[in-house]
XYZ file of C-alpha atoms in Angstrom:
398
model
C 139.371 34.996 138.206
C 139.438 36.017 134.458
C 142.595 38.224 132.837
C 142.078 40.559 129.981
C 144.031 39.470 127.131
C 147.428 41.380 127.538
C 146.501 42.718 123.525
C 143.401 43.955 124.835
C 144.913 45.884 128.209
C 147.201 47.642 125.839
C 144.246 48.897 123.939
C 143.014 50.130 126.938
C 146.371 51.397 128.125
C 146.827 53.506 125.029
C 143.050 54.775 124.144
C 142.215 56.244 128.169
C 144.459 59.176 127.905
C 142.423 60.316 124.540
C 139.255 59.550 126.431
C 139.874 61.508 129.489
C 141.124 64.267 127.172
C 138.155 63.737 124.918
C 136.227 64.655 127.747
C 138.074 66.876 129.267
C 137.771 69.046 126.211
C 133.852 68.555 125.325
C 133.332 69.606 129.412
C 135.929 72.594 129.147
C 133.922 75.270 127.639
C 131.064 77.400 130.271
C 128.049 79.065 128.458
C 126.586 81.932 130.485
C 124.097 84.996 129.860
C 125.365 88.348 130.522
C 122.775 90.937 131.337
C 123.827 94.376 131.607
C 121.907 97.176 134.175
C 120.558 100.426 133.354
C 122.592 103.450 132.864
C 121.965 107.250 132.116
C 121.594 107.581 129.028
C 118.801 106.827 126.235
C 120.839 104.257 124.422
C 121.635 102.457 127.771
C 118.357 103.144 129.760
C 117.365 99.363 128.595
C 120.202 97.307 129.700
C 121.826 95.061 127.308
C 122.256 91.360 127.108
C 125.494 89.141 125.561
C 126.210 85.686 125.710
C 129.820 84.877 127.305
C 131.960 81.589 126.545
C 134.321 80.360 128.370
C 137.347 77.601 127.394
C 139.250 76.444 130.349
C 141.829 74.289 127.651
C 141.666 77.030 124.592
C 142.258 79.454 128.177
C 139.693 81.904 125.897
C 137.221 83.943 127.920
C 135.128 85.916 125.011
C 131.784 87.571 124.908
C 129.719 87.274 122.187
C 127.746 90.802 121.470
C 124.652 91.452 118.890
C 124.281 95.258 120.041
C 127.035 95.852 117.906
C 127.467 98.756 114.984
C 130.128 101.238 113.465
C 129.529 105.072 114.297
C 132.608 104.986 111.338
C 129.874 104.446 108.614
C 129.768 108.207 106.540
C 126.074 107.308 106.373
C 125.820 106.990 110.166
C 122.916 109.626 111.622
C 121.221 109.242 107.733
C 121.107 105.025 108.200
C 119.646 105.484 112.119
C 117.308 107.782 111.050
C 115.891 105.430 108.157
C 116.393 102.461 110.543
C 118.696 101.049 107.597
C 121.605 101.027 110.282
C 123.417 97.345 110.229
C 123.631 95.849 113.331
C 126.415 92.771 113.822
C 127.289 90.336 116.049
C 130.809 90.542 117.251
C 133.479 89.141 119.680
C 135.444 90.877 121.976
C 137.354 89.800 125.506
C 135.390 89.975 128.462
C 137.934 92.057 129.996
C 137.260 94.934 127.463
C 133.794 94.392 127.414
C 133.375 94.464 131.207
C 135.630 97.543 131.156
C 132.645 99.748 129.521
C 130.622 98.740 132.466
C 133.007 99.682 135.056
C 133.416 102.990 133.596
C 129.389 103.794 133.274
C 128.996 102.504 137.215
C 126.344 99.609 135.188
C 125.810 96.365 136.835
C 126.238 92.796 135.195
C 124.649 90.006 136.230
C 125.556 85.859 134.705
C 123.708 83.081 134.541
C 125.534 79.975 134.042
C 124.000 77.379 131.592
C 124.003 73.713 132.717
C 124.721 72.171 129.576
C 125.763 69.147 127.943
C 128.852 68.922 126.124
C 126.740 68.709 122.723
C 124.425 71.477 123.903
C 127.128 73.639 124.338
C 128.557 72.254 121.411
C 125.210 72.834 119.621
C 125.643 76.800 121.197
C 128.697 77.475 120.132
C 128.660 76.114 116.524
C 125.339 78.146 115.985
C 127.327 81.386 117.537
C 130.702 80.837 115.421
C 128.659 80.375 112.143
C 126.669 83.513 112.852
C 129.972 85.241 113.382
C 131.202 85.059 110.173
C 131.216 87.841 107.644
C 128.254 86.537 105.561
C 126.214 86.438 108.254
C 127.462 88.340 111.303
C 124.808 91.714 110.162
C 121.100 91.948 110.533
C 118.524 94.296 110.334
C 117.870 95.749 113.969
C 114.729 96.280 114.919
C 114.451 97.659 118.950
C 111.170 95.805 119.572
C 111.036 92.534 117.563
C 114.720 91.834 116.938
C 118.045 92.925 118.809
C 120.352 92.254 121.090
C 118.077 90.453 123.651
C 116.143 88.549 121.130
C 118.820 86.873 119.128
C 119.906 85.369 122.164
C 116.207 83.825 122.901
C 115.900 82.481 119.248
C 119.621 80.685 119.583
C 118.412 78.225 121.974
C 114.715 78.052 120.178
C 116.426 77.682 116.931
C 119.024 74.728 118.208
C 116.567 73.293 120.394
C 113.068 73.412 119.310
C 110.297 72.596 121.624
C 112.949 70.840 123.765
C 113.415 74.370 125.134
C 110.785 76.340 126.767
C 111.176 79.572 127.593
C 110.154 80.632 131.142
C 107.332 82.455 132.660
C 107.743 86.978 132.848
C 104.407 88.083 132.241
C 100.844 86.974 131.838
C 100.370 86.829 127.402
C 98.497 89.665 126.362
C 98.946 91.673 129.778
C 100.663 94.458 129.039
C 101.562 96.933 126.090
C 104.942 97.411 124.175
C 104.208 101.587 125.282
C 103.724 100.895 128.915
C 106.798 98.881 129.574
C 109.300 100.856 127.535
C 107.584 104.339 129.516
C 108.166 102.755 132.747
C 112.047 102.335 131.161
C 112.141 106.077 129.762
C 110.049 107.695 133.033
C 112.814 109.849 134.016
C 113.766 110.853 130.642
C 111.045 112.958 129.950
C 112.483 115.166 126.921
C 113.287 111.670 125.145
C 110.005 109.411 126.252
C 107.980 112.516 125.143
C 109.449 112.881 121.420
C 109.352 108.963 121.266
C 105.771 108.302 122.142
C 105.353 111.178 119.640
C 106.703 109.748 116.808
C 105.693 105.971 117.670
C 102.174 104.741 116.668
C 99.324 102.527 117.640
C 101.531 99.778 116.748
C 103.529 99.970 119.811
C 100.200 99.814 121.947
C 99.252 95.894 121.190
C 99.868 93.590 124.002
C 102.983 91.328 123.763
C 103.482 87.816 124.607
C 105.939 86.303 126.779
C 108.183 86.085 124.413
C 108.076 89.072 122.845
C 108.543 90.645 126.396
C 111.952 89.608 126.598
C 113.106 91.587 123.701
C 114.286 93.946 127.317
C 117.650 92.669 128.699
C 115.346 92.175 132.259
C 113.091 90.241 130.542
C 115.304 87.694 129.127
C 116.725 87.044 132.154
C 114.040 86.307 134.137
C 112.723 84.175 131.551
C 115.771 82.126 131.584
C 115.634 81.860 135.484
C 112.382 79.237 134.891
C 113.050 78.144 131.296
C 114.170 74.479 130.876
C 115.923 72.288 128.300
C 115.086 68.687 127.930
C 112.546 69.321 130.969
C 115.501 70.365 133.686
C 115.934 73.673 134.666
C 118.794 75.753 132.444
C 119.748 77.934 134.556
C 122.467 76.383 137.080
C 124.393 79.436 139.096
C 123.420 83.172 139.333
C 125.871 85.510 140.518
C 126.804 89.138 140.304
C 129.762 90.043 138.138
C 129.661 93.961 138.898
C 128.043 96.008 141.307
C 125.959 98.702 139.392
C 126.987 102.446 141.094
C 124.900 104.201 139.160
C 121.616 105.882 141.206
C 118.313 107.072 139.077
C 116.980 109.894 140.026
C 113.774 111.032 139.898
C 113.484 113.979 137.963
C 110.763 116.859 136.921
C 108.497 116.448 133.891
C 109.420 119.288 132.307
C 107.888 118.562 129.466
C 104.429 118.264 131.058
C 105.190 121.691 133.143
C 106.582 123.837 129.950
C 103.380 122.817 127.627
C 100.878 123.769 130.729
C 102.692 127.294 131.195
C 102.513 127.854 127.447
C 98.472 126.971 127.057
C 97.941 129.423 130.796
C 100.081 131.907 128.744
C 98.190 132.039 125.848
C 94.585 131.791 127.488
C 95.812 134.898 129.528
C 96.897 136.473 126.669
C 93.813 135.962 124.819
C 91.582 138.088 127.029
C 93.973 141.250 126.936
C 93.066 143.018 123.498
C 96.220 145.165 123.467
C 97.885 141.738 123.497
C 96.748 140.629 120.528
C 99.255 142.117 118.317
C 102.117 140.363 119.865
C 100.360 137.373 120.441
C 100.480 136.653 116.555
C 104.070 136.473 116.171
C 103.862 133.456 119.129
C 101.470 132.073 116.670
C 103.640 132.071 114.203
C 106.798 129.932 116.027
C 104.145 127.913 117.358
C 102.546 126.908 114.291
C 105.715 126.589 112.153
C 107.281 124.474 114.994
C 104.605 122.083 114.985
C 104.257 121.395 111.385
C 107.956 120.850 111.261
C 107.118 118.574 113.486
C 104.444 116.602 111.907
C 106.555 116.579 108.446
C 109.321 114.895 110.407
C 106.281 112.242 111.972
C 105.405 112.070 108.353
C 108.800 110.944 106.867
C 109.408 108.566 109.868
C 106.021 107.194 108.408
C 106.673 106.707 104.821
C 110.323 107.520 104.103
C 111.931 104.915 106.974
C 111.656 101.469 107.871
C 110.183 102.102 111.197
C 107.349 99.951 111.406
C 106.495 101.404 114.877
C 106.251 104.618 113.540
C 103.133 103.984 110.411
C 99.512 104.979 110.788
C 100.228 107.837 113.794
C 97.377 109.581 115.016
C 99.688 112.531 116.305
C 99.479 113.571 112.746
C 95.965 114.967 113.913
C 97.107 117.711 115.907
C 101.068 117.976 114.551
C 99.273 118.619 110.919
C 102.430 119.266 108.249
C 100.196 121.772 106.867
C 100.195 124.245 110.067
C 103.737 125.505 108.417
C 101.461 126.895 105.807
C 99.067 128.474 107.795
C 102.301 130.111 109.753
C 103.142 131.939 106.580
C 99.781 132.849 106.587
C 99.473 134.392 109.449
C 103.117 136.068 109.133
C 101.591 137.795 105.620
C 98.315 138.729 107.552
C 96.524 136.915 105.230
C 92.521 136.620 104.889
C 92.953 133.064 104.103
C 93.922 132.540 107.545
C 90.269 132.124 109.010
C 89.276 129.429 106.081
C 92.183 127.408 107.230
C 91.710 127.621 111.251
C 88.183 126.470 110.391
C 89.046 123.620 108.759
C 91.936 122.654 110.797
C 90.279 122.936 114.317
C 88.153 120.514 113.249
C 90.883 117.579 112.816
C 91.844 118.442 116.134
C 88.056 117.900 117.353
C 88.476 114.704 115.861
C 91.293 113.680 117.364
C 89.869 114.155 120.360
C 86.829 112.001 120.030
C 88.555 109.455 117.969
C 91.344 109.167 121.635
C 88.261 107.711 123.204
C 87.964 105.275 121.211
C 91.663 104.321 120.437
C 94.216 102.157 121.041
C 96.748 104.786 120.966
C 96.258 107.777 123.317
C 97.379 111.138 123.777
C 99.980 111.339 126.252
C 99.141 113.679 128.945
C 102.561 115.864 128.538
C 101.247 116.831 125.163
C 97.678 116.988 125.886
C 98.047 121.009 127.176
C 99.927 121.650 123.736
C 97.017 120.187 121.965
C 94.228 122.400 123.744
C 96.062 125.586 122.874
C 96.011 124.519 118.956
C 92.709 124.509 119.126
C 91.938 127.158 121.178
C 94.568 129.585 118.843
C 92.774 127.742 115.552
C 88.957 128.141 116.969
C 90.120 131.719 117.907
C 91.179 132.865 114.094
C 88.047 130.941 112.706
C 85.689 133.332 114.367
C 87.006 135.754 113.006
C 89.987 138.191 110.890
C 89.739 140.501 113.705
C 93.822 140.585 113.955
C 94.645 141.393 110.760
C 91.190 143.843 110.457
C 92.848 145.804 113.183
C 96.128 145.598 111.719
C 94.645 147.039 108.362
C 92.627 149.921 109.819
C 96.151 151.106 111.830
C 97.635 151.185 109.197
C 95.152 153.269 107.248
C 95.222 155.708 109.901
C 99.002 156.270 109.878
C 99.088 156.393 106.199
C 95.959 159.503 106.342
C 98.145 161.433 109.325
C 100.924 161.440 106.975
């Protein structure tokens, strides 16, 4: 039998303490995904996603959160508006940032990572260096870059080709508009004003992993993504029970335009209507052109990409605030603008054929009594010939 050399057991002796430690400490931190449920209002109606690390020997338990930005900036509603608003990643303790969720009645669901200690050290290097001042903020952008999507590109920017991202949808199969309505279809008011103000861009077909810019997404795509060819993914467990219940609502929306366009075909027929039935012009037309200026300045005075090249410009025409004044002076000019302007409305319609983005049906009756209103004053000045001719009359009685 051969003895180590009592120099050499000492070595030994003295260096297995530091290498049990060393790997006690390289196996001590837990990576997971956080993904946050639904909740009730527009800001929440997506979920949210964070990544959460855990340090059994630091005995640190912090999240690490990318949705992050200060309502305390003066510039606040100005900076949202212009999509100029800095968004940051920041750290808080998962007991504060669970609290939130408790409070709203939101689920959260983790997804351990089964990682190497120099994967996870990879992670959390990447995440600490991103966390400093100089490099914490970034330019949000709901679609192509926010919470959900910073959290893809960490492990595609540590790990290359190494890790592949797992199967959600079909590439190409479905449309940026069609998922995010399915997300907004019981908040009518707010789905309505933003497939209003967003354009065609919004209708191309995304990729797989452009889908998982939605919380949902991302973590379904981790569920079958791999690292180094073995699944990443090693426990899935629910944190918090989500409480909160949607509820189907009305599409109020939908029902207020239809009422207004059987309103004003009903008022159309009634000649001693036709007086009154100006002054609803009137709002109408200066509501609607407000309208189509603010679709206007989302175009070209705001970094919204989503929101260039809009073909609800067509029928929200900045211009109709004009022809309000118009009609509020009982102006002759009136009929050379309807019969101008009823014919961008006619093009719209042809030209939805043949588009990629389409009218949405809740705005659809709002459309047909523009044109109907417009095709009505282009016939004719019989409103304000009428008006005249009354007033002619009282003036001779007097």
């Amino acid at each position: 039998m051969q003895f180590l050399h009592p120099s050499r057991l000492l070595c030994i002796l003295l260096l297995l303490p530091l290498s049990l430690l060393a790997n006690q400490d390289s196996s001590a931190v837990r990576i997971s995904l956080l993904t946050c449920s639904r909740g009730a209002d527009l800001y929440s109606t997506y979920g949210h996603s964070a990544i959460r690390v855990v340090d059994t020997i630091q005995k640190t338990d912090k999240v690490y959160n990318y949705g992050t930005f200060s309502f305390a900036d003066p510039d606040f509603y100005w900076k949202f508006t212009r999509g100029k608003l800095p968004y940051y990643l920041n750290i808080e303790r998962m007991d504060n940032f669970m609290s939130i969720y408790v409070e709203e009645g939101r689920g959260v669901i983790e997804q351990v990572f089964l990682l190497t200690p120099t994967e996870a050290n990879q992670i959390t290097t990447y995440l600490d260096n991103n966390v400093k001042e100089e490099n914490k903020y970034y330019k949000y952008d709901f679609l192509i870059d926010n919470c959900s999507t910073r959290i893809r590109d960490i492990f595609q920017k540590s790990f290359q080709t190494q890790f592949v991202l797992g199967k959600v949808i079909a590439e190409d199969s479905m449309s940026f508009r069609k998922i995010l309505n399915y997300y907004e279809r019981n908040l009518h008011w707010e789905r309505v004003g933003i497939n209003t103000l967003m354009s065609q861009v919004v209708d191309r077909n995304m990729s797989n992993a452009e889908s998982t810019f939605l919380p949902d997404y991302l973590m379904q795509a981790f569920d079958h993504a791999t690292l180094h060819g073995r699944k990443i993914v090693s426990e899935k467990h629910e944190l918090l029970k989500a409480t909160y219940q949607e509820k189907n609502t009305i599409n109020y929306p939908f029902v207020i335009f239809t009422c207004l366009f059987i309103f004003f075909i009903l008022m159309n027929f009634k000649k001693h209507t036709q007086a009154i039935l100006i002054y609803f012009d009137i709002l109408l037309f200066l509501l609607v052109g407000l309208l189509g200026f603010f679709i206007l300045f989302m175009w070209l005075g705001t970094e919204h990409q989503v929101c260039g090249w809009n073909i609800n410009l067509l029928w929200a025409f900045p211009l109709h605030i004009f022809f309000a004044v118009l009609l509020s002076i009982k102006s002759d000019n009136v009929t050379h603008y309807a019969r101008y302007a009823k014919w961008l409305i006619i093009l719209l319609i042809f030209y939805n054929i043949f588009s990629v983005q389409k009218l949405i049906i809740e705005t659809l009756p709002l459309v047909l009594t523009l044109y109907i209103r417009l095709r009505n004053y282009s016939q004719q000045n019989f409103y304000f010939s009428k008006f005249k001719k009354s007033y002619a009359t009282n003036i001779k009685g007097i």
